[in-house]
Coordinates of C-alpha atoms and ligand atoms in Angstrom, one line a residue:
M1 CA -2.4 -26.3 -3.4
T2 CA -0.6 -23.3 -4.8
A3 CA 0.9 -22.2 -1.5
E4 CA 2.7 -25.5 -1.1
R5 CA 4.2 -25.4 -4.6
S6 CA 8.0 -25.5 -4.6
P7 CA 9.5 -22.1 -5.8
A8 CA 11.9 -23.9 -8.1
G9 CA 10.2 -24.3 -11.5
G10 CA 6.8 -23.0 -10.3
P11 CA 5.5 -19.5 -10.9
A12 CA 7.0 -16.6 -9.0
I13 CA 3.6 -15.1 -8.4
D14 CA 0.3 -17.0 -8.4
V15 CA -2.6 -15.2 -6.8
H16 CA -6.3 -15.6 -7.2
G17 CA -9.3 -13.4 -6.5
L18 CA -7.5 -10.7 -4.6
V19 CA -9.8 -8.1 -3.0
K20 CA -8.8 -5.1 -1.0
R21 CA -11.2 -2.5 0.4
F22 CA -10.4 0.8 2.1
G23 CA -13.5 1.7 4.0
S24 CA -16.4 1.3 1.6
K25 CA -14.2 1.5 -1.5
T26 CA -13.1 -1.6 -3.3
V27 CA -9.7 -0.7 -4.8
V28 CA -8.6 -4.2 -5.8
D29 CA -11.5 -6.3 -7.1
N30 CA -11.0 -10.0 -7.8
V31 CA -7.5 -9.7 -9.3
S32 CA -5.7 -12.9 -10.3
I33 CA -2.1 -12.7 -11.6
R34 CA 0.4 -15.4 -12.5
V35 CA 4.0 -14.5 -13.2
E36 CA 6.4 -17.1 -14.3
T37 CA 9.9 -17.3 -12.8
G38 CA 12.4 -15.2 -14.8
E39 CA 9.7 -13.2 -16.5
I40 CA 9.5 -9.4 -16.7
Y41 CA 5.8 -8.6 -16.1
G42 CA 4.5 -5.1 -16.8
F43 CA 1.6 -3.7 -14.7
L44 CA -0.2 -0.8 -16.3
G45 CA -3.3 1.2 -15.6
P46 CA -4.6 4.7 -14.9
N47 CA -3.8 6.6 -11.7
G48 CA -5.6 5.3 -8.7
S49 CA -6.4 2.0 -10.3
G50 CA -4.9 -0.3 -7.7
K51 CA -1.4 -1.0 -9.0
T52 CA 0.5 0.0 -5.8
T53 CA -2.1 -1.7 -3.6
T54 CA -1.8 -4.9 -5.6
I55 CA 2.0 -4.8 -5.3
R56 CA 1.7 -4.4 -1.5
L57 CA -0.7 -7.3 -1.3
L58 CA 1.8 -9.5 -3.2
C59 CA 4.7 -8.9 -0.9
G60 CA 2.6 -9.2 2.3
L61 CA 2.7 -5.5 3.3
L62 CA -1.2 -5.5 3.1
T63 CA -3.5 -8.4 3.8
P64 CA -6.2 -9.0 1.2
D65 CA -9.9 -9.0 2.3
A66 CA -10.4 -11.9 0.0
G67 CA -8.4 -14.1 -2.2
E68 CA -5.2 -16.2 -1.8
G69 CA -2.1 -17.3 -3.4
S70 CA 1.6 -17.6 -3.4
C71 CA 4.6 -15.4 -4.0
L72 CA 7.9 -17.4 -4.5
G73 CA 6.0 -20.5 -3.4
L74 CA 5.1 -18.9 0.0
D75 CA 1.6 -18.1 1.1
I76 CA 0.9 -14.4 0.9
R77 CA -1.3 -14.5 4.0
R78 CA 0.7 -16.7 6.3
Q79 CA 4.3 -16.3 5.2
S80 CA 4.7 -12.6 4.5
A81 CA 7.9 -12.3 6.6
A82 CA 9.6 -15.0 4.5
I83 CA 8.4 -13.3 1.3
K84 CA 9.8 -9.9 2.3
R85 CA 13.2 -11.4 2.8
Q86 CA 13.3 -12.6 -0.8
V87 CA 11.7 -9.7 -2.5
G88 CA 13.2 -6.4 -3.5
Y89 CA 10.5 -3.7 -3.4
M90 CA 11.1 -0.3 -5.0
T91 CA 8.5 2.0 -3.8
Q92 CA 6.9 4.7 -5.9
K93 CA 8.5 7.5 -3.9
F94 CA 12.2 7.9 -3.5
S95 CA 12.9 7.1 0.1
F96 CA 16.5 7.6 0.9
W97 CA 18.5 9.8 3.2
E98 CA 19.3 12.8 1.1
D99 CA 22.2 13.9 3.3
L100 CA 23.9 10.6 3.2
S101 CA 26.1 9.5 0.2
I102 CA 25.1 6.7 -2.2
A103 CA 27.5 4.3 -0.4
E104 CA 26.2 5.3 3.1
N105 CA 22.6 4.8 2.0
L106 CA 23.4 1.4 0.7
D107 CA 25.4 0.5 3.8
F108 CA 22.4 1.5 5.9
V109 CA 20.1 -0.7 3.9
A110 CA 22.6 -3.6 4.3
R111 CA 22.6 -3.1 8.0
M112 CA 18.8 -3.1 8.0
Y113 CA 18.8 -6.5 6.4
G114 CA 21.5 -7.7 8.8
L115 CA 23.6 -8.7 5.8
P116 CA 27.0 -10.4 6.4
D117 CA 30.0 -9.0 4.5
R118 CA 28.4 -5.6 4.1
R119 CA 31.3 -3.8 2.5
H120 CA 31.6 -6.5 -0.2
R121 CA 27.8 -6.5 -1.0
V122 CA 27.7 -2.7 -1.2
G123 CA 30.7 -2.6 -3.5
E124 CA 29.1 -5.3 -5.7
A125 CA 25.8 -3.3 -6.0
L126 CA 27.7 -0.1 -6.7
D127 CA 29.7 -1.8 -9.5
R128 CA 26.7 -3.5 -11.0
L129 CA 24.8 -0.2 -11.4
G130 CA 27.7 1.9 -12.4
L131 CA 27.6 3.9 -9.2
S132 CA 31.1 3.3 -8.0
N133 CA 32.5 6.6 -9.2
R134 CA 29.7 8.4 -7.5
R135 CA 29.8 6.5 -4.2
T136 CA 30.5 9.6 -2.1
Q137 CA 27.9 11.8 -3.8
L138 CA 25.0 12.8 -1.6
A139 CA 21.7 11.1 -2.5
G140 CA 19.9 14.5 -2.4
E141 CA 22.2 15.9 -5.1
L142 CA 21.5 13.1 -7.7
S143 CA 19.4 13.6 -10.8
G144 CA 16.3 11.5 -11.3
G145 CA 18.0 8.8 -13.3
W146 CA 20.8 8.3 -10.7
K147 CA 18.4 8.3 -7.9
Q148 CA 16.5 5.5 -9.5
R149 CA 19.8 3.5 -9.9
L150 CA 20.5 4.0 -6.2
A151 CA 17.0 2.7 -5.5
L152 CA 17.5 -0.3 -7.7
A153 CA 20.9 -1.0 -6.1
A154 CA 19.2 -0.9 -2.7
C155 CA 16.6 -3.3 -3.9
I156 CA 19.0 -6.0 -5.1
L157 CA 21.5 -5.7 -2.2
H158 CA 20.1 -8.6 -0.2
G159 CA 19.9 -10.9 -3.2
P160 CA 16.2 -11.1 -3.8
K161 CA 14.5 -13.6 -6.2
L162 CA 11.7 -11.2 -7.1
L163 CA 11.7 -7.5 -7.8
L164 CA 8.6 -5.5 -7.4
L165 CA 9.3 -2.1 -9.0
D166 CA 6.6 0.5 -8.6
E167 CA 6.9 3.1 -11.4
P168 CA 10.7 3.0 -11.2
T169 CA 11.3 5.4 -14.0
A170 CA 8.6 8.1 -13.5
G171 CA 10.0 11.4 -14.4
V172 CA 13.3 10.0 -15.7
D173 CA 14.6 11.0 -19.2
P174 CA 14.5 8.6 -22.1
K175 CA 18.2 7.7 -22.1
A176 CA 18.2 7.0 -18.4
R177 CA 15.0 5.0 -18.7
R178 CA 16.5 2.9 -21.5
E179 CA 19.6 2.2 -19.4
F180 CA 17.4 1.3 -16.4
W181 CA 15.5 -1.2 -18.6
D182 CA 18.7 -2.7 -20.0
E183 CA 19.6 -3.4 -16.4
I184 CA 16.2 -4.9 -15.6
H185 CA 16.8 -7.2 -18.6
R186 CA 20.2 -8.2 -17.3
L187 CA 18.8 -9.0 -13.9
A188 CA 16.0 -11.1 -15.5
G189 CA 18.7 -12.8 -17.5
D190 CA 20.4 -13.8 -14.2
G191 CA 17.1 -15.5 -13.1
L192 CA 15.3 -12.7 -11.3
T193 CA 11.6 -12.3 -11.8
V194 CA 10.4 -8.7 -12.2
L195 CA 7.0 -7.2 -11.8
V196 CA 7.1 -3.5 -12.8
S197 CA 4.4 -0.9 -12.9
T198 CA 4.6 1.9 -15.5
H199 CA 2.7 4.4 -17.4
Y200 CA 5.0 4.3 -20.4
M201 CA 4.0 2.4 -23.5
D202 CA 7.6 1.9 -24.7
E203 CA 8.3 0.2 -21.3
A204 CA 5.3 -2.0 -21.7
E205 CA 6.8 -3.2 -24.9
R206 CA 9.9 -4.2 -23.2
C207 CA 8.0 -6.6 -20.9
H208 CA 7.6 -10.3 -21.7
R209 CA 3.9 -10.0 -20.7
I210 CA 1.7 -7.2 -19.4
A211 CA -1.5 -6.7 -17.4
Y212 CA -3.8 -3.7 -17.5
I213 CA -5.8 -2.8 -14.4
A214 CA -8.5 -0.1 -14.3
Y215 CA -10.4 0.9 -11.2
G216 CA -9.4 -2.3 -9.4
T217 CA -10.4 -4.7 -12.2
L218 CA -7.8 -6.5 -14.3
M219 CA -9.0 -5.8 -17.8
T220 CA -6.5 -7.8 -19.9
H221 CA -3.2 -9.6 -19.8
G222 CA -0.8 -11.3 -22.1
T223 CA 2.0 -10.4 -24.5
V224 CA 1.7 -7.0 -26.1
D225 CA 0.6 -8.6 -29.4
Q226 CA -2.0 -10.7 -27.6
V227 CA -3.4 -7.7 -25.7
I228 CA -3.7 -5.8 -29.0
A229 CA -5.2 -8.7 -30.9
E230 CA -7.7 -9.5 -28.2
S231 CA -8.9 -5.9 -27.7
G232 CA -11.5 -6.2 -30.4
L233 CA -10.5 -2.7 -31.5
H234 CA -10.2 -1.7 -35.2
T235 CA -8.2 1.3 -36.3
R236 CA -8.0 3.4 -39.4
L237 CA -5.1 5.7 -40.3
V238 CA -6.0 8.9 -42.1
A239 CA -3.2 10.8 -43.7
G240 CA -3.4 14.1 -45.5
D241 CA -4.3 17.7 -44.8
G242 CA -7.1 19.2 -42.7
L243 CA -7.0 16.4 -40.2
H244 CA -8.0 18.5 -37.3
R245 CA -11.3 19.4 -39.0
I246 CA -11.9 15.7 -39.9
A247 CA -11.2 14.7 -36.3
T248 CA -13.8 17.2 -35.0
A249 CA -16.4 16.0 -37.5
L250 CA -15.7 12.3 -36.6
E251 CA -16.0 12.8 -32.8
G252 CA -19.2 11.2 -31.5
R253 CA -20.2 9.6 -34.8
P254 CA -21.7 6.1 -34.4
G255 CA -18.9 3.5 -34.6
V256 CA -16.2 6.0 -33.7
E257 CA -14.9 5.5 -30.2
M258 CA -11.6 7.3 -30.3
V259 CA -10.0 9.9 -32.5
A260 CA -6.4 11.0 -32.0
V261 CA -4.3 13.3 -34.1
F262 CA -0.6 12.4 -34.4
G263 CA 1.0 15.3 -36.4
S264 CA 0.1 14.4 -40.0
R265 CA -1.8 11.2 -39.1
L266 CA -5.2 10.5 -37.6
H267 CA -6.0 7.4 -35.6
V268 CA -9.7 6.5 -35.7
S269 CA -10.8 3.5 -33.7
G270 CA -13.9 1.6 -32.8
T271 CA -15.0 -2.0 -32.1
D272 CA -17.5 -2.3 -35.0
E273 CA -15.5 -2.4 -38.2
G274 CA -18.5 -1.8 -40.5
E275 CA -19.7 1.2 -38.5
L276 CA -16.2 2.6 -38.4
D277 CA -15.9 2.5 -42.2
R278 CA -19.4 4.0 -42.6
A279 CA -18.4 6.8 -40.3
L280 CA -15.3 7.4 -42.5
A281 CA -17.2 7.0 -45.8
P282 CA -17.7 10.8 -46.5
W283 CA -13.9 11.1 -46.7
A284 CA -13.1 7.8 -48.4
G285 CA -13.0 9.1 -52.0
Q286 CA -11.0 12.3 -51.4
A287 CA -7.9 12.4 -53.5
D288 CA -5.8 14.4 -51.0
L289 CA -6.5 11.9 -48.2
R290 CA -5.3 8.3 -47.6
I291 CA -7.4 6.0 -45.3
T292 CA -5.8 2.7 -44.5
A293 CA -6.4 0.0 -42.0
T294 CA -3.8 -0.2 -39.3
E295 CA -3.2 -2.1 -36.1
P296 CA -4.2 -0.2 -33.0
T297 CA -1.4 0.9 -30.8
L298 CA -1.1 -0.3 -27.2
E299 CA -2.1 3.2 -26.2
D300 CA -5.2 3.0 -28.3
V301 CA -6.1 -0.3 -26.6
F302 CA -5.5 1.1 -23.1
I303 CA -7.6 4.2 -23.7
H304 CA -10.3 1.9 -25.1
L305 CA -10.1 -0.3 -22.0
M306 CA -10.2 2.7 -19.7
N307 CA -13.2 4.2 -21.4
R308 CA -14.9 0.8 -21.0
S309 CA -14.1 0.5 -17.3
T310 CA -15.2 4.1 -16.6
D311 CA -18.5 3.2 -18.2
N312 CA -18.9 0.2 -15.9
F313 CA -17.6 2.1 -12.9
R314 CA -20.3 2.8 -10.4
Ligands
ATP1 N1 -4.1 3.4 2.7 C1 -5.1 3.8 1.9 N2 -6.3 4.2 2.5 C2 -7.3 4.6 1.8 N3 -7.3 4.6 0.4 C3 -6.2 4.2 -0.2 C4 -5.1 3.7 0.5 N4 -4.1 3.4 -0.4 C5 -4.6 3.6 -1.6 N5 -5.9 4.0 -1.5 C6 -6.8 4.3 -2.6 O1 -6.9 3.2 -3.4 C7 -7.0 3.4 -4.8 C8 -5.9 2.7 -5.5 O2 -4.6 3.3 -5.2 P1 -3.2 2.8 -5.7 O3 -2.2 3.6 -5.1 O4 -3.1 1.3 -5.5 O5 -3.3 3.1 -7.3 P2 -2.2 3.1 -8.4 O6 -2.7 2.3 -9.5 O7 -0.9 2.7 -7.8 O8 -2.1 4.7 -8.9 P3 -0.9 5.5 -9.4 O9 -0.8 5.2 -10.9 O10 -1.4 6.9 -9.2 O11 0.3 5.2 -8.6 C9 -6.9 5.0 -4.9 O12 -8.2 5.4 -5.0 C10 -6.3 5.4 -3.6 O13 -6.7 6.7 -3.2
MG2 MG1 0.9 3.6 -7.6

């Protein structure tokens, strides 16, 4: 049985058929996830689709209404206390004492975990995340990027094997996000497993594998290339002038599921290649336009999946 599997060599997360209801609403519906040890696993999906709830089920903060499985080889229903000791959970909201310094916040977290050798551990975490020079700065005065570093430092202080990061870079500028992700990759290189939720496509592309959840249902998972290839979506790139007019004319035509203008390019997508090309046929011969087949982007695929799940959503 999964729950008895040894953590060494086995998957870090292996859960099946998870269901969570709040009142009459099913917010996590039959979700199964397997994350290999050392992997960076991205968790994507629209607002309110169940990412945070799933993360809380994985680390034993919530009990599923149905389903079972293991986290770090421990049963998510029966061994949640042991799971919490080995997991670093970065919540979606910044939750530190704004009138304490960086070092004081970390020291407080170290006390909470009852860690021996606190001073040393805090020093190590500060160094690791480049926070040493700012150790006396008040948490409330930090910019978004530095706050996230502090949160990550607090997460790794007790030496967890698994990090659950819930939208760790929301509202953080591109450079700080990139540095944060470099650090995630370094941590994974040291053997940590990371499950990270995000709304950013560039971050999805930095994960080894991703999963997309919409309204409680896991719609797809795999590497980015697999997710794109298995989407069944076809995309045509239209380049030239007057794209806005063409976009309006294409909206709602049979075979056209999505039209998106990107500056001087138009992405037109649908699941039926023949119909898609028939919809574009009126513009096909135009000398000032170029229509070519292209691979859908991850964003195209996610919007397609979201449309599909909204259709199914009762
Ligand atoms: N404690 C709760 N009681 C009742 N409903 C809840 C509770 N927690 C979450 N929900 C609902 O469950 C659904 C899923 O919420 P969840 O926070 O898991 O989504 P999410 O994917 O993390 O969204 P976001 O991208 O906005 O963070 C939402 O409709 C939310 O309102
Ligand atoms: Mg959330």
